[in-house]
Each structure stands twice: as structure tokens, then as C-alpha cells.
Coordinates of C-alpha atoms in Angstrom, one line a residue:
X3 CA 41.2 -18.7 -24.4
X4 CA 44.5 -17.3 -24.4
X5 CA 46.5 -17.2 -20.6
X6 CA 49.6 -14.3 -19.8
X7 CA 52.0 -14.6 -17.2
X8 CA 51.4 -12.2 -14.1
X9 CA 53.5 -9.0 -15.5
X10 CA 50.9 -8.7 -18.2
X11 CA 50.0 -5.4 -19.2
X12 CA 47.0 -3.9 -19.0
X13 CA 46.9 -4.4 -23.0
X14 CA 47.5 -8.0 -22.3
X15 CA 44.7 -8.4 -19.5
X16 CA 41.9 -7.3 -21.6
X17 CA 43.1 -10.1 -24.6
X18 CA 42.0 -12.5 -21.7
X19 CA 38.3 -11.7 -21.5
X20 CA 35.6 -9.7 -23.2
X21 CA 35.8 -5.8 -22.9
X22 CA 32.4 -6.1 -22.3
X23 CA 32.4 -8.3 -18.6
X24 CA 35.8 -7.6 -17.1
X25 CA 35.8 -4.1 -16.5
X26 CA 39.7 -3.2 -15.7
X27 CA 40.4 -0.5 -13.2
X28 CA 39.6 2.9 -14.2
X29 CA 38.3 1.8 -17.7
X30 CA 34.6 2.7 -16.2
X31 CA 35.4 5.8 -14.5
X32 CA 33.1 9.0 -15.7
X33 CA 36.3 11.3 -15.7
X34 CA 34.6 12.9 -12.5
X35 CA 34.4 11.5 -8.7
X36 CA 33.1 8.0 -9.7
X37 CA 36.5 5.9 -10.7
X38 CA 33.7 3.3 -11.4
X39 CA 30.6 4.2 -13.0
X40 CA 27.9 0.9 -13.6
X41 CA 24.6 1.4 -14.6
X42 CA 21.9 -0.8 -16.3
X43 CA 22.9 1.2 -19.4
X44 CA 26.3 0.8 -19.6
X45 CA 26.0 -3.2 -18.1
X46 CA 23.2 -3.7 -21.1
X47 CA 21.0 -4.9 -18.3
X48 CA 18.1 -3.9 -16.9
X49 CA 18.9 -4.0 -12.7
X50 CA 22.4 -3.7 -11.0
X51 CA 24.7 -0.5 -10.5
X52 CA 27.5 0.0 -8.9
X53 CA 29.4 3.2 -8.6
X54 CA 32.8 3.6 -6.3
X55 CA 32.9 7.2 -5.1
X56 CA 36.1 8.9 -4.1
X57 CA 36.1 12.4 -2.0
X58 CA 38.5 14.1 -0.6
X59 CA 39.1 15.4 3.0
X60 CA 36.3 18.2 3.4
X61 CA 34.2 17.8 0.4
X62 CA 30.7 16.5 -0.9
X63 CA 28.8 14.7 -3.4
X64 CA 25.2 15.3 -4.3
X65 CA 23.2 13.0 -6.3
X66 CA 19.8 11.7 -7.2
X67 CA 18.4 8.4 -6.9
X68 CA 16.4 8.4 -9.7
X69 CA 14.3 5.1 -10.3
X70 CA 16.9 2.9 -8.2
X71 CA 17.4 2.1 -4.7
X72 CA 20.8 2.5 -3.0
X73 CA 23.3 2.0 -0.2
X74 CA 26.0 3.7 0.2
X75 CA 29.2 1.7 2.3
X76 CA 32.4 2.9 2.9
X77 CA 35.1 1.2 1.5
X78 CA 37.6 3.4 3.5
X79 CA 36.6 6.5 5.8
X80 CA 33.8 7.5 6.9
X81 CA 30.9 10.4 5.4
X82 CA 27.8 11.7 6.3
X83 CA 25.0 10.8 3.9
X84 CA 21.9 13.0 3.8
X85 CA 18.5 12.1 2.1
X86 CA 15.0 12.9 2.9
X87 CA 16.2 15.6 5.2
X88 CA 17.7 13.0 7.3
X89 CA 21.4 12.8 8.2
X90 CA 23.0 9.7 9.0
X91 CA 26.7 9.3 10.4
X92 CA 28.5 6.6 9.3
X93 CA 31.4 5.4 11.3
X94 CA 33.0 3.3 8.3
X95 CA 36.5 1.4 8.6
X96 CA 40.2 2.0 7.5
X97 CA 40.0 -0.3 4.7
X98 CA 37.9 -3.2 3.2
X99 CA 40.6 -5.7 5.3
X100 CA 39.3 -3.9 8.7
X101 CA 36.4 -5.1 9.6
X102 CA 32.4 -4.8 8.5
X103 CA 31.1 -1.0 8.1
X104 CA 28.0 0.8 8.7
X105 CA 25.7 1.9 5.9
X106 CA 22.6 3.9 4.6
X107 CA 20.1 2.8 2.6
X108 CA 18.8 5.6 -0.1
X109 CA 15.2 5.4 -1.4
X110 CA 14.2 5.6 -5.4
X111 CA 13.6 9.3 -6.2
X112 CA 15.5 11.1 -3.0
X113 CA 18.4 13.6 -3.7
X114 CA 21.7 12.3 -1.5
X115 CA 24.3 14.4 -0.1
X116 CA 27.8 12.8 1.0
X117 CA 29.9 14.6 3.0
X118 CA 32.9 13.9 4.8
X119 CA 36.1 15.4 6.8
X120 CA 38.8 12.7 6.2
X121 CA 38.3 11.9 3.0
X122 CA 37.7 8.4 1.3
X123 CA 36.2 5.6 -0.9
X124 CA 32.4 5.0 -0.7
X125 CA 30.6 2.5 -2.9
X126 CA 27.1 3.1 -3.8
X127 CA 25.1 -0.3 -4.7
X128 CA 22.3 0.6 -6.3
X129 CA 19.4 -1.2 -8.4
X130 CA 16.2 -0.4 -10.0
X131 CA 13.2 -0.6 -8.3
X132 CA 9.4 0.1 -7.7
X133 CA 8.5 0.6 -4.1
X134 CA 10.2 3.6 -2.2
X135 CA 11.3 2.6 1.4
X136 CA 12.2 4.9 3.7
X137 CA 15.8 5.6 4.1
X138 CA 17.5 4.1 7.2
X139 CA 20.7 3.0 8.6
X140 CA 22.6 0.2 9.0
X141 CA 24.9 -0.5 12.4
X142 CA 28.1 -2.7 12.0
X143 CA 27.1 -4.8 14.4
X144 CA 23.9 -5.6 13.0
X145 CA 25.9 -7.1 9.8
X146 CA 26.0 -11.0 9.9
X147 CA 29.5 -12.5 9.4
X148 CA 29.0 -16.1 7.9
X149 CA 32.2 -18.5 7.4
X150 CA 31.8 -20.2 4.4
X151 CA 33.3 -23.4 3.2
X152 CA 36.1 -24.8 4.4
X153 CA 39.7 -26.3 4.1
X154 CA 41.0 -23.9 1.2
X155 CA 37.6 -22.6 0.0
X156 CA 37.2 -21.0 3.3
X157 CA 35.8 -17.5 3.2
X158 CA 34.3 -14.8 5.3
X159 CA 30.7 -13.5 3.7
X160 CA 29.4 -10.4 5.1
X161 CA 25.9 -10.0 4.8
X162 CA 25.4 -6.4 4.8
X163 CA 22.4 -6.2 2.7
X164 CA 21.8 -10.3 1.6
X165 CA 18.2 -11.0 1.4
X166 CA 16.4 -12.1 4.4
X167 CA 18.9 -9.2 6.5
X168 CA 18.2 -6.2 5.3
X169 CA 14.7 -4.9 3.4
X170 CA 15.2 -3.6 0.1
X171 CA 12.9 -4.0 -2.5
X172 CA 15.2 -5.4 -5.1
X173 CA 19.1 -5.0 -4.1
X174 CA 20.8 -7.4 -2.9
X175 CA 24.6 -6.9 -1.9
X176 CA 27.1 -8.9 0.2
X177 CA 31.1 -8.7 0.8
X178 CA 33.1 -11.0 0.5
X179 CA 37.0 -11.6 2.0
X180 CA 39.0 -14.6 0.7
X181 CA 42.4 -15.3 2.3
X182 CA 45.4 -15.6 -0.2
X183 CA 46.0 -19.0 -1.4
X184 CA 41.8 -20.0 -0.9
X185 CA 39.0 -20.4 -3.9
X186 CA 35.8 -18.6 -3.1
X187 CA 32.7 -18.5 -5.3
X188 CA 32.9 -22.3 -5.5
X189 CA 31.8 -24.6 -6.8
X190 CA 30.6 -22.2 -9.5
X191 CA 27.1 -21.8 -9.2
X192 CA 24.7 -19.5 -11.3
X193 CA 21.5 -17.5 -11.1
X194 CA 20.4 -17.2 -14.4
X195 CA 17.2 -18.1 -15.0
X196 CA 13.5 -18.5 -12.8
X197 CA 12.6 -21.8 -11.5
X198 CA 10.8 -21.7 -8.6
X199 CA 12.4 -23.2 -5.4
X200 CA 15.3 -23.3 -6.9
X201 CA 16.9 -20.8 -8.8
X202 CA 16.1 -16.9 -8.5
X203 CA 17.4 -14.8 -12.2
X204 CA 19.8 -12.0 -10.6
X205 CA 22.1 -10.0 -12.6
X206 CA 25.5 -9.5 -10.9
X207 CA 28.4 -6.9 -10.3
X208 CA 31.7 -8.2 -8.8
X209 CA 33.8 -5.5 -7.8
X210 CA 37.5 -6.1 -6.2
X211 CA 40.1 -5.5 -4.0
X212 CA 43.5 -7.1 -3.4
X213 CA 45.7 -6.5 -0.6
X214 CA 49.3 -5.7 -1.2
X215 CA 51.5 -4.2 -3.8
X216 CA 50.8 -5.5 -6.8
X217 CA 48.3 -8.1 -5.9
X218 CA 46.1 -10.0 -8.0
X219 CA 43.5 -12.7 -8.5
X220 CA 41.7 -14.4 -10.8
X221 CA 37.8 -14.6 -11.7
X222 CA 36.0 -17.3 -14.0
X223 CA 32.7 -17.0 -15.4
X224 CA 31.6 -20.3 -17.7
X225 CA 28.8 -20.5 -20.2
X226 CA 25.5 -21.9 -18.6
X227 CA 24.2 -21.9 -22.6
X228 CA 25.4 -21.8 -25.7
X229 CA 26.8 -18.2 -26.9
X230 CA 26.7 -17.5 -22.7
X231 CA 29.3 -15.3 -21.2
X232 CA 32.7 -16.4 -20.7
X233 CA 35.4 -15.0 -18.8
X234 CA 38.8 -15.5 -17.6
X235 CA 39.8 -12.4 -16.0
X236 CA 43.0 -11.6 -14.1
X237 CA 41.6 -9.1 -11.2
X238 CA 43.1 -6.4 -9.1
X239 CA 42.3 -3.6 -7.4
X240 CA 39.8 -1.7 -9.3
X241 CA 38.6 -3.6 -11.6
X242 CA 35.0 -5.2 -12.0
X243 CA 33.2 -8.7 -13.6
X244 CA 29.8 -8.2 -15.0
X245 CA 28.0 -11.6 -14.8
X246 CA 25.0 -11.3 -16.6
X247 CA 24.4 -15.2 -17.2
X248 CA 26.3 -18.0 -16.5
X249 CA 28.7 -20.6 -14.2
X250 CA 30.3 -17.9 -11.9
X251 CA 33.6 -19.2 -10.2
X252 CA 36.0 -19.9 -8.6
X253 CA 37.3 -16.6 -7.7
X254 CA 41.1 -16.9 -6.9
X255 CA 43.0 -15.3 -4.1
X256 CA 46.8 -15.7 -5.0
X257 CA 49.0 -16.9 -2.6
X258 CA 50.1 -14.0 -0.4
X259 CA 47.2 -11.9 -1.3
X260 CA 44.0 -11.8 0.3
X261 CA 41.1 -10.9 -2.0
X262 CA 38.1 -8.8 -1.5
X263 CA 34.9 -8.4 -3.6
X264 CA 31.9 -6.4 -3.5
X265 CA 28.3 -8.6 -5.3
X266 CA 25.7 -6.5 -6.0
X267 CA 22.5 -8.5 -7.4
X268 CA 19.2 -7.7 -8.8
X269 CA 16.4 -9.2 -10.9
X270 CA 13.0 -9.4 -11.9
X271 CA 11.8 -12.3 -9.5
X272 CA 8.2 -11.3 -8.0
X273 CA 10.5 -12.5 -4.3
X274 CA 13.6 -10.9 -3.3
X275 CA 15.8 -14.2 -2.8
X276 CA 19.0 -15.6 -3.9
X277 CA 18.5 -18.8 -5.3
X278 CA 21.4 -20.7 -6.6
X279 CA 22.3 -23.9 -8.3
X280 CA 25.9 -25.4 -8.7
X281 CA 27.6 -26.8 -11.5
X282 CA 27.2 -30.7 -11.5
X283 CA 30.2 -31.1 -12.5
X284 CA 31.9 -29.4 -9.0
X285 CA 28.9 -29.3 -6.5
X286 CA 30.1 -32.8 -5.0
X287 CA 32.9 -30.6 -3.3
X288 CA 30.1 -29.0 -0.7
X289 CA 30.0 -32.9 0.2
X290 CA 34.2 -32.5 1.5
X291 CA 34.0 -29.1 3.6
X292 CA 32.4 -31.1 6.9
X293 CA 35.7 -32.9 7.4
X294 CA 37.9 -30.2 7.1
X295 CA 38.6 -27.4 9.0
X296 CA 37.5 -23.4 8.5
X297 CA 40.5 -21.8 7.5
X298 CA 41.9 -20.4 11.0
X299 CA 43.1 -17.2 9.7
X300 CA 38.9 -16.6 9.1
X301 CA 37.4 -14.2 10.4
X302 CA 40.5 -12.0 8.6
X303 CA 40.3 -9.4 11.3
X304 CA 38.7 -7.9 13.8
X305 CA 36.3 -4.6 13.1
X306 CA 38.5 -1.6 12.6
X307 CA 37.8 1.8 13.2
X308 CA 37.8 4.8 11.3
X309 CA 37.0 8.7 12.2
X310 CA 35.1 10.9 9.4

């Protein structure tokens, strides 16, 4: 696999990795409002969709659910998201960096409104499903924060929509903030196949942000089986890993540059669960993190606030 220096161009990036996992910003857009546009279609799954939703001050978006289940977050501002003739305000933040956000949850076959005064980003996670739940909303408050790790694979997991949180009846979503300098997603681990107990088969969608100007990470995905995917992707804002099968991590925050990343899981499992199991050859590190501190800079900062 062939490595670039950090100027790379975009031309460059994509020699790194197949087209066909790392997704590079705006290479997924539908040439409308979505600037990212996953769907079980285009992934060549059969689950997890993701689509990143940009409005401007005063407009709205309508769209229908279809066979999937969804939640709409803000990524920055905040909208009003109407389905099933029910309206539900959502506060949002300033920016991924500011703190958890509220949320709705969209039911299979419901037509969606989003409106909103300020403007923004709003990511819709979204997966295929059977039962339609009713559509409700999610407080801020009610989102659990977990530190994870420690020592330089310290990271802040926020557990929006994890399983065992929130009821949906296949989604599965988290955030997930790494400082600069720290590995998250590690040891690599993978959910690839049903064994009962112990691993859960979920397809996955990373989708990231990096702070600053010109800020960038790196993602690895290693084969779990022969002909598996494989992916060494240099990330930044925008751009999206589809992790169908295999080893997924570490995801690396460079120095300076915190990282942010949006999972969105589903699968055919008969339980909604995320069942993982780590590469042998790294899972001994789980073993270090109890003598080492949680990086102090964790949690990155306090809930911001952010008018529609």
C-alpha cells in the first residue's frame, strides 16, 4: 500500500485506498442538499445510511423514510423536524467540538420535514428496518458520555443512539471525539460475522470531522479474511470509511487536531447489540489503560449551545 506526505492531493488520497470504502469529501454528494449521500445501494450493503444535510438560514427539507428508520442530529445549528404530524425542536450545538445535541428519531414509512432559521448541518443516520416505532425525541442530557481508554487512546464516546440507550429497531449510531495526538478505535476490533455471545455482524459508516485549518487524520481498516477490505485512508473533514468486514482501527487524530467521527451500524442479528472482538494481535493493550491516566483534556468541552 502505497503512503503520500500530508500535501497530498485529492488525486493522491484516493491512490491510498479503494474508491469503493474511503469516500473523500464531496465525492458522495447527490449534487442537491445532501453533500453526503449513503445508502445500502450505493454502500453494496444491505443496512446502514448516512446522509449529511446542509440548509440554509430559513429553508426546509422534506423527505420520506421509506423502508428505514432514522435520526436526524445536528451537526451544527439547530432545525425543527416534523413527522407523523408531530414537531420536535431541536436545540442542537455550534459545532461537533461543542458539546452532545438533541435528536429525533423518524419511523420507517413517515414523510419528514426539516426546517430551520439559522441555517446548518444535520446528519440523518438511517438503516433498514421492519417494525415502525413511533417517532420521539432525544434530550441532550439524556445522551451518555463514556470516557474510553486511556493514556493516549483516550476518547470521549457519546452514546446518542448505542444499543441498550435508545430503542430503535436496527440503528445503531454513536459519536465519537478523539483529542489530537490520541488513537481511538483501538485495538482494532471487528463485527463481522454472528457468533453468539460474542460477536454481533453490523455493517458500518464512519463519517469525520477534523478541527482546524487543514486538519487531518488517519483511518485503518485490515482484512479479517482473505480478499477482506483494506484501507488506509487519510481523513478530513467530509469524507467517509465504509467498513463492511474487517479489523477496523486505529483511527488517528494528528497532533494539533482533534478528530471527530460519526458510526452508524446495522445488521441482520435477530438482537440489536454491538458485539465486538479485538485483534489478538493488539487486544493485550485493554490490559495497560488501568494504570494510566484518562487523558485530562477529556471530556473535550463542555455542552454548547446553539439557537435555530
Amino acid at each position: 500500500m502505497t503512503l503520500v506526505s500530508s500535501t497530498a492531493s485529492g488525486e493522491m488520497r484516493d491512490r491510498m485506498t479503494s474508491p469503493a470504502h474511503h469516500l473523500p469529501a464531496g465525492s458522495a454528494a447527490d449534487g442537491g442538499p445532501y453533500s453526503l449521500d449513503i445508502g445500502p445501494e450505493q454502500a453494496g450493503w444491505h443496512y446502514s445510511s448516512l446522509r449529511v444535510l446542509t440548509l440554509a438560514p430559513g429553508s426546509t427539507h422534506t423527505f420520506t423514510a421509506g423502508d428505514s428508520e432514522w435520526i436526524v442530529l445536528p451537526l451544527s445549528g439547530g432545525c425543527t423536524v416534523t413527522t407523523d404530524g408531530k414537531p420536535f425542536e431541536l436545540h442542537g450545538r455550534a459545532s461537533v467540538f461543542e458539546g452532545v445535541s438533541d435528536f429525533a428519531y423518524v419511523p420507517r414509512d413517515a414523510q419528514v420535514t426539516i426546517g430551520t432559521r439559522t441555517g446548518g448541518r444535520f446528519a440523518l443516520t438511517g438503516a433498514r428496518c421492519e417494525r415502525r416505532l413511533p417517532a420521539r425525541y432525544g434530550p441532550a442530557p439524556g445522551v451518555p458520555v463514556e470516557l474510553r481508554g486511556a493514556g493516549t487512546c483516550s476518547r470521549q464516546v457519546n452514546n446518542f443512539a448505542a444499543a441498550g440507550v435508545f430503542t430503535c429497531d436496527r440503528l445503531i449510531a454513536v459519536e465519537v471525539i478523539t483529542p489530537g495526538g490520541n488513537w481511538s478505535s483501538y485495538p482494532p476490533h471487528k463485527h463481522d460475522e454472528e457468533v453468539a455471545g460474542e460477536e454481533s455482524r453490523l455493517e458500518e459508516i464512519y463519517y469525520f470531522e477534523i478541527a482546524g485549518a487543514a486538519g487531518l487524520g488517519y483511518q485503518r481498516v485490515s482484512p479479517s479474511r482473505r480478499g477482506g477490505t483494506d484501507v488506509l485512508a487519510e481523513v478530513r473533514t467530509g469524507d467517509a470509511v465504509l467498513i463492511p468486514d474487517g479489523w477496523h482501527g486505529p483511527s488517528i487524530a494528528a497532533p494539533g487536531h482533534d478528530m471527530y467521527y460519526l458510526n452508524v451500524m446495522a445488521g441482520p442479528g435477530s438482537e440489536r447489540e454491538w458485539l465486538i472482538r479485538d485483534h489478538p494481535d493488539h487486544a493485550w493493550i485493554r490490559t495497560t489503560w488501568p494504570r494510566q491516566p484518562v487523558d485530562p483534556r477529556l471530556p473535550l468541552r463542555p455542552e454548547g449551545e446553539q439557537g435555530r
